[in-house]
Amino acid sequence: MRKVLTIEEQRAKALAEAAERKKRAKPPKVSKDAIINAHRAFTKIVSFAVYRSGYPDPKGYNEYLAPNMNAEDIGREARAALMASRFIAPDHPEWESVMRFPTKEELKALDEADKAHAGVKTLKALYNGAGSVTLTLQDAKIRLKPWRYRGRSSWEGIRGNEDMVLPEDVSDETFGKAILQALEVSRSA
C-alpha cells in the first residue's frame, strides 16, 4: 500500500524535483539587453542585468537624453547601453539584489522621476506619444523589438510585427536609423 504524503512532504518533494530539473537545465545563452523609451520631453535609455530575463541594472547605463536625437547619436548611446549591460548568473554576488522585480514603491518612484523630468503631472501626459524599443545583443546580432503602449505604464508586443535584426558591427548611424524606425512603429501601433 502506498504511503499518503502530508502537505509538507508533498511540498518538499516538489521543491526537490524542481531543484533537480534546474540542475539539469541548460544555462541560457549570454546576451546583453537595453531599452529605449522615447517620450515627448526626453529619451531614456537603460541597460539591463540579464540571465533568462532582464532587470534594470543599478550599476548600468541609465540616461535621460534629448527627445529628438539624430540617428548617429541615438545609435551611439544605444550601443553604449548594450555594452554596459551585464549577464549575471545565479552564483554572482549581486544576484539577489539585482535580479528581482522592482517593488511597487520602486516602480512608483521611477514613474515620479520620469514625470518630474518631463514636467508633467500624470502618467497619461508622460506616455502620450511615447514609443519603446528593446534591444538584445546575442550571437553578434542586435535584435530590435518595438512595443505598443497599453496604458498604466505598461507595454505589449505588436501583433504581426517582425523584429529587426542587425549585425553587431553595424555603424552607429545605421543602428540609429533602425531604432528611430522601430520607435515610429511603436508610436503608431
PDB file of C-alpha atoms in Angstrom:
ATOM      1  CA  MET A   1       0.000   0.000   0.000  1.00  0.00           C
ATOM      2  CA  ARG A   2       1.275   3.496  -0.930  1.00  0.00           C
ATOM      3  CA  LYS A   3       2.051   5.952   1.788  1.00  0.00           C
ATOM      4  CA  VAL A   4      -0.023   9.118   1.679  1.00  0.00           C
ATOM      5  CA  LEU A   5       2.217  12.170   1.887  1.00  0.00           C
ATOM      6  CA  THR A   6       1.436  15.104   4.112  1.00  0.00           C
ATOM      7  CA  ILE A   7       1.216  18.595   2.636  1.00  0.00           C
ATOM      8  CA  GLU A   8       4.714  19.385   3.957  1.00  0.00           C
ATOM      9  CA  GLU A   9       6.135  16.185   2.441  1.00  0.00           C
ATOM     10  CA  GLN A  10       4.452  16.916  -0.912  1.00  0.00           C
ATOM     11  CA  ARG A  11       5.877  20.438  -0.907  1.00  0.00           C
ATOM     12  CA  ALA A  12       9.383  19.197  -0.022  1.00  0.00           C
ATOM     13  CA  LYS A  13       9.178  16.569  -2.773  1.00  0.00           C
ATOM     14  CA  ALA A  14       8.026  19.148  -5.343  1.00  0.00           C
ATOM     15  CA  LEU A  15      10.825  21.548  -4.355  1.00  0.00           C
ATOM     16  CA  ALA A  16      13.424  18.768  -4.608  1.00  0.00           C
ATOM     17  CA  GLU A  17      12.133  17.787  -8.071  1.00  0.00           C
ATOM     18  CA  ALA A  18      12.213  21.427  -9.214  1.00  0.00           C
ATOM     19  CA  ALA A  19      15.786  21.819  -7.945  1.00  0.00           C
ATOM     20  CA  GLU A  20      16.830  18.676  -9.807  1.00  0.00           C
ATOM     21  CA  ARG A  21      15.226  19.926 -13.048  1.00  0.00           C
ATOM     22  CA  LYS A  22      17.012  23.249 -12.613  1.00  0.00           C
ATOM     23  CA  LYS A  23      20.378  21.457 -12.231  1.00  0.00           C
ATOM     24  CA  ARG A  24      19.832  19.544 -15.476  1.00  0.00           C
ATOM     25  CA  ALA A  25      18.589  22.571 -17.442  1.00  0.00           C
ATOM     26  CA  LYS A  26      20.982  24.212 -19.854  1.00  0.00           C
ATOM     27  CA  PRO A  27      22.035  27.712 -18.866  1.00  0.00           C
ATOM     28  CA  PRO A  28      20.694  30.462 -21.107  1.00  0.00           C
ATOM     29  CA  LYS A  29      22.800  31.973 -23.873  1.00  0.00           C
ATOM     30  CA  VAL A  30      24.745  35.049 -22.882  1.00  0.00           C
ATOM     31  CA  SER A  31      23.050  38.241 -24.056  1.00  0.00           C
ATOM     32  CA  LYS A  32      23.033  41.966 -23.380  1.00  0.00           C
ATOM     33  CA  ASP A  33      19.791  43.960 -23.204  1.00  0.00           C
ATOM     34  CA  ALA A  34      18.727  47.592 -23.104  1.00  0.00           C
ATOM     35  CA  ILE A  35      15.532  49.579 -23.543  1.00  0.00           C
ATOM     36  CA  ILE A  36      14.801  52.915 -25.165  1.00  0.00           C
ATOM     37  CA  ASN A  37      11.713  54.820 -24.055  1.00  0.00           C
ATOM     38  CA  ALA A  38      11.170  57.914 -26.182  1.00  0.00           C
ATOM     39  CA  HIS A  39       8.802  60.450 -24.646  1.00  0.00           C
ATOM     40  CA  ARG A  40       7.909  63.881 -25.993  1.00  0.00           C
ATOM     41  CA  ALA A  41      10.160  65.604 -23.420  1.00  0.00           C
ATOM     42  CA  PHE A  42      13.091  63.169 -23.321  1.00  0.00           C
ATOM     43  CA  THR A  43      14.543  59.866 -24.477  1.00  0.00           C
ATOM     44  CA  LYS A  44      15.532  57.465 -21.700  1.00  0.00           C
ATOM     45  CA  ILE A  45      17.933  54.598 -22.340  1.00  0.00           C
ATOM     46  CA  VAL A  46      18.532  51.941 -19.674  1.00  0.00           C
ATOM     47  CA  SER A  47      20.769  48.860 -19.675  1.00  0.00           C
ATOM     48  CA  PHE A  48      19.710  45.595 -18.059  1.00  0.00           C
ATOM     49  CA  ALA A  49      21.245  42.901 -15.949  1.00  0.00           C
ATOM     50  CA  VAL A  50      20.338  39.692 -17.780  1.00  0.00           C
ATOM     51  CA  TYR A  51      20.083  35.987 -17.031  1.00  0.00           C
ATOM     52  CA  ARG A  52      16.933  34.464 -18.518  1.00  0.00           C
ATOM     53  CA  SER A  53      15.104  37.764 -18.321  1.00  0.00           C
ATOM     54  CA  GLY A  54      16.362  41.287 -17.791  1.00  0.00           C
ATOM     55  CA  TYR A  55      16.049  43.747 -14.941  1.00  0.00           C
ATOM     56  CA  PRO A  56      17.200  47.378 -14.863  1.00  0.00           C
ATOM     57  CA  ASP A  57      20.816  47.353 -13.692  1.00  0.00           C
ATOM     58  CA  PRO A  58      21.527  49.898 -10.936  1.00  0.00           C
ATOM     59  CA  LYS A  59      25.213  49.879 -11.953  1.00  0.00           C
ATOM     60  CA  GLY A  60      24.495  50.059 -15.672  1.00  0.00           C
ATOM     61  CA  TYR A  61      23.641  52.755 -18.185  1.00  0.00           C
ATOM     62  CA  ASN A  62      20.647  54.922 -17.236  1.00  0.00           C
ATOM     63  CA  GLU A  63      20.463  58.252 -19.072  1.00  0.00           C
ATOM     64  CA  TYR A  64      17.914  60.920 -19.882  1.00  0.00           C
ATOM     65  CA  LEU A  65      18.723  62.308 -23.324  1.00  0.00           C
ATOM     66  CA  ALA A  66      17.241  64.825 -25.767  1.00  0.00           C
ATOM     67  CA  PRO A  67      13.812  63.907 -27.164  1.00  0.00           C
ATOM     68  CA  ASN A  68      14.713  64.302 -30.845  1.00  0.00           C
ATOM     69  CA  MET A  69      18.124  62.714 -31.228  1.00  0.00           C
ATOM     70  CA  ASN A  70      19.601  62.202 -34.673  1.00  0.00           C
ATOM     71  CA  ALA A  71      20.320  58.669 -35.895  1.00  0.00           C
ATOM     72  CA  GLU A  72      24.048  58.683 -35.158  1.00  0.00           C
ATOM     73  CA  ASP A  73      23.629  60.000 -31.592  1.00  0.00           C
ATOM     74  CA  ILE A  74      20.848  57.601 -30.609  1.00  0.00           C
ATOM     75  CA  GLY A  75      22.778  54.719 -32.200  1.00  0.00           C
ATOM     76  CA  ARG A  76      25.919  55.609 -30.236  1.00  0.00           C
ATOM     77  CA  GLU A  77      24.034  55.928 -26.930  1.00  0.00           C
ATOM     78  CA  ALA A  78      22.088  52.693 -27.513  1.00  0.00           C
ATOM     79  CA  ARG A  79      25.346  50.848 -28.220  1.00  0.00           C
ATOM     80  CA  ALA A  80      26.826  52.272 -25.001  1.00  0.00           C
ATOM     81  CA  ALA A  81      23.806  50.941 -23.082  1.00  0.00           C
ATOM     82  CA  LEU A  82      24.164  47.488 -24.669  1.00  0.00           C
ATOM     83  CA  MET A  83      27.867  47.409 -23.794  1.00  0.00           C
ATOM     84  CA  ALA A  84      27.021  48.377 -20.189  1.00  0.00           C
ATOM     85  CA  SER A  85      24.530  45.509 -19.882  1.00  0.00           C
ATOM     86  CA  ARG A  86      25.707  42.626 -17.693  1.00  0.00           C
ATOM     87  CA  PHE A  87      24.994  38.895 -17.814  1.00  0.00           C
ATOM     88  CA  ILE A  88      24.550  37.860 -14.185  1.00  0.00           C
ATOM     89  CA  ALA A  89      24.373  34.155 -13.322  1.00  0.00           C
ATOM     90  CA  PRO A  90      22.834  32.830 -10.070  1.00  0.00           C
ATOM     91  CA  ASP A  91      26.291  32.444  -8.495  1.00  0.00           C
ATOM     92  CA  HIS A  92      27.061  36.180  -8.969  1.00  0.00           C
ATOM     93  CA  PRO A  93      27.383  38.055  -5.633  1.00  0.00           C
ATOM     94  CA  GLU A  94      24.812  40.669  -6.735  1.00  0.00           C
ATOM     95  CA  TRP A  95      22.209  38.118  -7.882  1.00  0.00           C
ATOM     96  CA  GLU A  96      19.765  38.689  -5.016  1.00  0.00           C
ATOM     97  CA  SER A  97      19.915  42.475  -5.139  1.00  0.00           C
ATOM     98  CA  VAL A  98      19.787  42.928  -8.932  1.00  0.00           C
ATOM     99  CA  MET A  99      17.817  40.021 -10.410  1.00  0.00           C
ATOM    100  CA  ARG A 100      14.409  40.817  -8.973  1.00  0.00           C
ATOM    101  CA  PHE A 101      11.211  42.596  -9.940  1.00  0.00           C
ATOM    102  CA  PRO A 102      11.079  46.157  -8.608  1.00  0.00           C
ATOM    103  CA  THR A 103       8.652  46.728  -5.744  1.00  0.00           C
ATOM    104  CA  LYS A 104       5.524  48.842  -6.218  1.00  0.00           C
ATOM    105  CA  GLU A 105       7.246  51.661  -4.346  1.00  0.00           C
ATOM    106  CA  GLU A 106      10.305  51.467  -6.625  1.00  0.00           C
ATOM    107  CA  LEU A 107       8.125  51.481  -9.753  1.00  0.00           C
ATOM    108  CA  LYS A 108       6.178  54.469  -8.441  1.00  0.00           C
ATOM    109  CA  ALA A 109       9.449  56.310  -7.708  1.00  0.00           C
ATOM    110  CA  LEU A 110      10.634  55.647 -11.278  1.00  0.00           C
ATOM    111  CA  ASP A 111       7.351  56.977 -12.702  1.00  0.00           C
ATOM    112  CA  GLU A 112       7.562  60.047 -10.452  1.00  0.00           C
ATOM    113  CA  ALA A 113      11.149  60.729 -11.578  1.00  0.00           C
ATOM    114  CA  ASP A 114      10.120  60.432 -15.235  1.00  0.00           C
ATOM    115  CA  LYS A 115       7.102  62.727 -14.709  1.00  0.00           C
ATOM    116  CA  ALA A 116       9.285  65.295 -12.942  1.00  0.00           C
ATOM    117  CA  HIS A 117      11.882  65.134 -15.716  1.00  0.00           C
ATOM    118  CA  ALA A 118       9.155  65.636 -18.336  1.00  0.00           C
ATOM    119  CA  GLY A 119       7.471  68.403 -16.331  1.00  0.00           C
ATOM    120  CA  VAL A 120       4.090  66.650 -16.311  1.00  0.00           C
ATOM    121  CA  LYS A 121       1.759  65.568 -13.520  1.00  0.00           C
ATOM    122  CA  THR A 122       0.085  62.453 -14.911  1.00  0.00           C
ATOM    123  CA  LEU A 123       1.167  59.196 -16.491  1.00  0.00           C
ATOM    124  CA  LYS A 124      -1.254  59.884 -19.335  1.00  0.00           C
ATOM    125  CA  ALA A 125       0.640  63.070 -20.176  1.00  0.00           C
ATOM    126  CA  LEU A 126       4.016  61.326 -19.778  1.00  0.00           C
ATOM    127  CA  TYR A 127       3.156  58.456 -22.120  1.00  0.00           C
ATOM    128  CA  ASN A 128       1.186  60.482 -24.683  1.00  0.00           C
ATOM    129  CA  GLY A 129       3.025  59.871 -27.969  1.00  0.00           C
ATOM    130  CA  ALA A 130       5.703  57.688 -26.338  1.00  0.00           C
ATOM    131  CA  GLY A 131       7.482  54.801 -28.038  1.00  0.00           C
ATOM    132  CA  SER A 132       9.507  51.916 -26.660  1.00  0.00           C
ATOM    133  CA  VAL A 133      12.080  49.603 -28.214  1.00  0.00           C
ATOM    134  CA  THR A 134      14.044  46.808 -26.559  1.00  0.00           C
ATOM    135  CA  LEU A 135      17.498  45.880 -27.804  1.00  0.00           C
ATOM    136  CA  THR A 136      19.114  42.462 -27.427  1.00  0.00           C
ATOM    137  CA  LEU A 137      22.697  41.688 -28.397  1.00  0.00           C
ATOM    138  CA  GLN A 138      23.296  37.960 -28.772  1.00  0.00           C
ATOM    139  CA  ASP A 139      25.464  35.880 -31.116  1.00  0.00           C
ATOM    140  CA  ALA A 140      26.885  39.024 -32.814  1.00  0.00           C
ATOM    141  CA  LYS A 141      23.375  40.203 -33.792  1.00  0.00           C
ATOM    142  CA  ILE A 142      21.297  43.062 -32.419  1.00  0.00           C
ATOM    143  CA  ARG A 143      17.541  42.460 -32.265  1.00  0.00           C
ATOM    144  CA  LEU A 144      15.242  45.490 -32.069  1.00  0.00           C
ATOM    145  CA  LYS A 145      11.704  44.917 -30.830  1.00  0.00           C
ATOM    146  CA  PRO A 146       9.153  47.760 -30.775  1.00  0.00           C
ATOM    147  CA  TRP A 147       6.383  47.717 -28.147  1.00  0.00           C
ATOM    148  CA  ARG A 148       2.859  49.175 -28.108  1.00  0.00           C
ATOM    149  CA  TYR A 149       1.754  51.262 -25.129  1.00  0.00           C
ATOM    150  CA  ARG A 150      -1.218  49.618 -23.455  1.00  0.00           C
ATOM    151  CA  GLY A 151      -1.772  52.014 -20.570  1.00  0.00           C
ATOM    152  CA  ARG A 152      -0.807  52.258 -16.914  1.00  0.00           C
ATOM    153  CA  SER A 153       2.943  52.386 -17.642  1.00  0.00           C
ATOM    154  CA  SER A 154       2.907  49.016 -19.398  1.00  0.00           C
ATOM    155  CA  TRP A 155       3.777  47.855 -22.886  1.00  0.00           C
ATOM    156  CA  GLU A 156       2.844  44.846 -25.024  1.00  0.00           C
ATOM    157  CA  GLY A 157       4.157  43.222 -28.174  1.00  0.00           C
ATOM    158  CA  ILE A 158       2.845  44.320 -31.552  1.00  0.00           C
ATOM    159  CA  ARG A 159       0.918  41.587 -33.314  1.00  0.00           C
ATOM    160  CA  GLY A 160       2.177  40.877 -36.827  1.00  0.00           C
ATOM    161  CA  ASN A 161       5.373  42.899 -36.407  1.00  0.00           C
ATOM    162  CA  GLU A 162       8.714  41.202 -37.049  1.00  0.00           C
ATOM    163  CA  ASP A 163      11.730  42.245 -35.005  1.00  0.00           C
ATOM    164  CA  MET A 164      14.553  43.962 -36.876  1.00  0.00           C
ATOM    165  CA  VAL A 165      17.905  42.189 -36.761  1.00  0.00           C
ATOM    166  CA  LEU A 166      21.203  43.939 -37.466  1.00  0.00           C
ATOM    167  CA  PRO A 167      24.817  42.731 -37.319  1.00  0.00           C
ATOM    168  CA  GLU A 168      26.660  43.777 -34.152  1.00  0.00           C
ATOM    169  CA  ASP A 169      29.230  45.797 -36.098  1.00  0.00           C
ATOM    170  CA  VAL A 170      26.655  47.988 -37.871  1.00  0.00           C
ATOM    171  CA  SER A 171      27.515  51.705 -37.905  1.00  0.00           C
ATOM    172  CA  ASP A 172      26.011  53.956 -35.227  1.00  0.00           C
ATOM    173  CA  GLU A 173      24.095  55.871 -37.899  1.00  0.00           C
ATOM    174  CA  THR A 174      22.525  52.732 -39.433  1.00  0.00           C
ATOM    175  CA  PHE A 175      21.785  51.398 -35.953  1.00  0.00           C
ATOM    176  CA  GLY A 176      20.187  54.721 -35.024  1.00  0.00           C
ATOM    177  CA  LYS A 177      18.050  54.784 -38.170  1.00  0.00           C
ATOM    178  CA  ALA A 178      16.734  51.321 -37.300  1.00  0.00           C
ATOM    179  CA  ILE A 179      15.984  52.480 -33.734  1.00  0.00           C
ATOM    180  CA  LEU A 180      14.134  55.572 -34.968  1.00  0.00           C
ATOM    181  CA  GLN A 181      12.145  53.398 -37.383  1.00  0.00           C
ATOM    182  CA  ALA A 182      11.258  50.958 -34.565  1.00  0.00           C
ATOM    183  CA  LEU A 183      10.213  53.858 -32.314  1.00  0.00           C
ATOM    184  CA  GLU A 184       7.915  55.094 -35.085  1.00  0.00           C
ATOM    185  CA  VAL A 185       6.367  51.603 -35.326  1.00  0.00           C
ATOM    186  CA  SER A 186       5.875  51.649 -31.550  1.00  0.00           C
ATOM    187  CA  ARG A 187       4.226  55.060 -31.540  1.00  0.00           C
ATOM    188  CA  SER A 188       1.868  54.255 -34.392  1.00  0.00           C
ATOM    189  CA  ALA A 189       0.785  50.806 -33.124  1.00  0.00           C
TER     190      ALA A 189
END
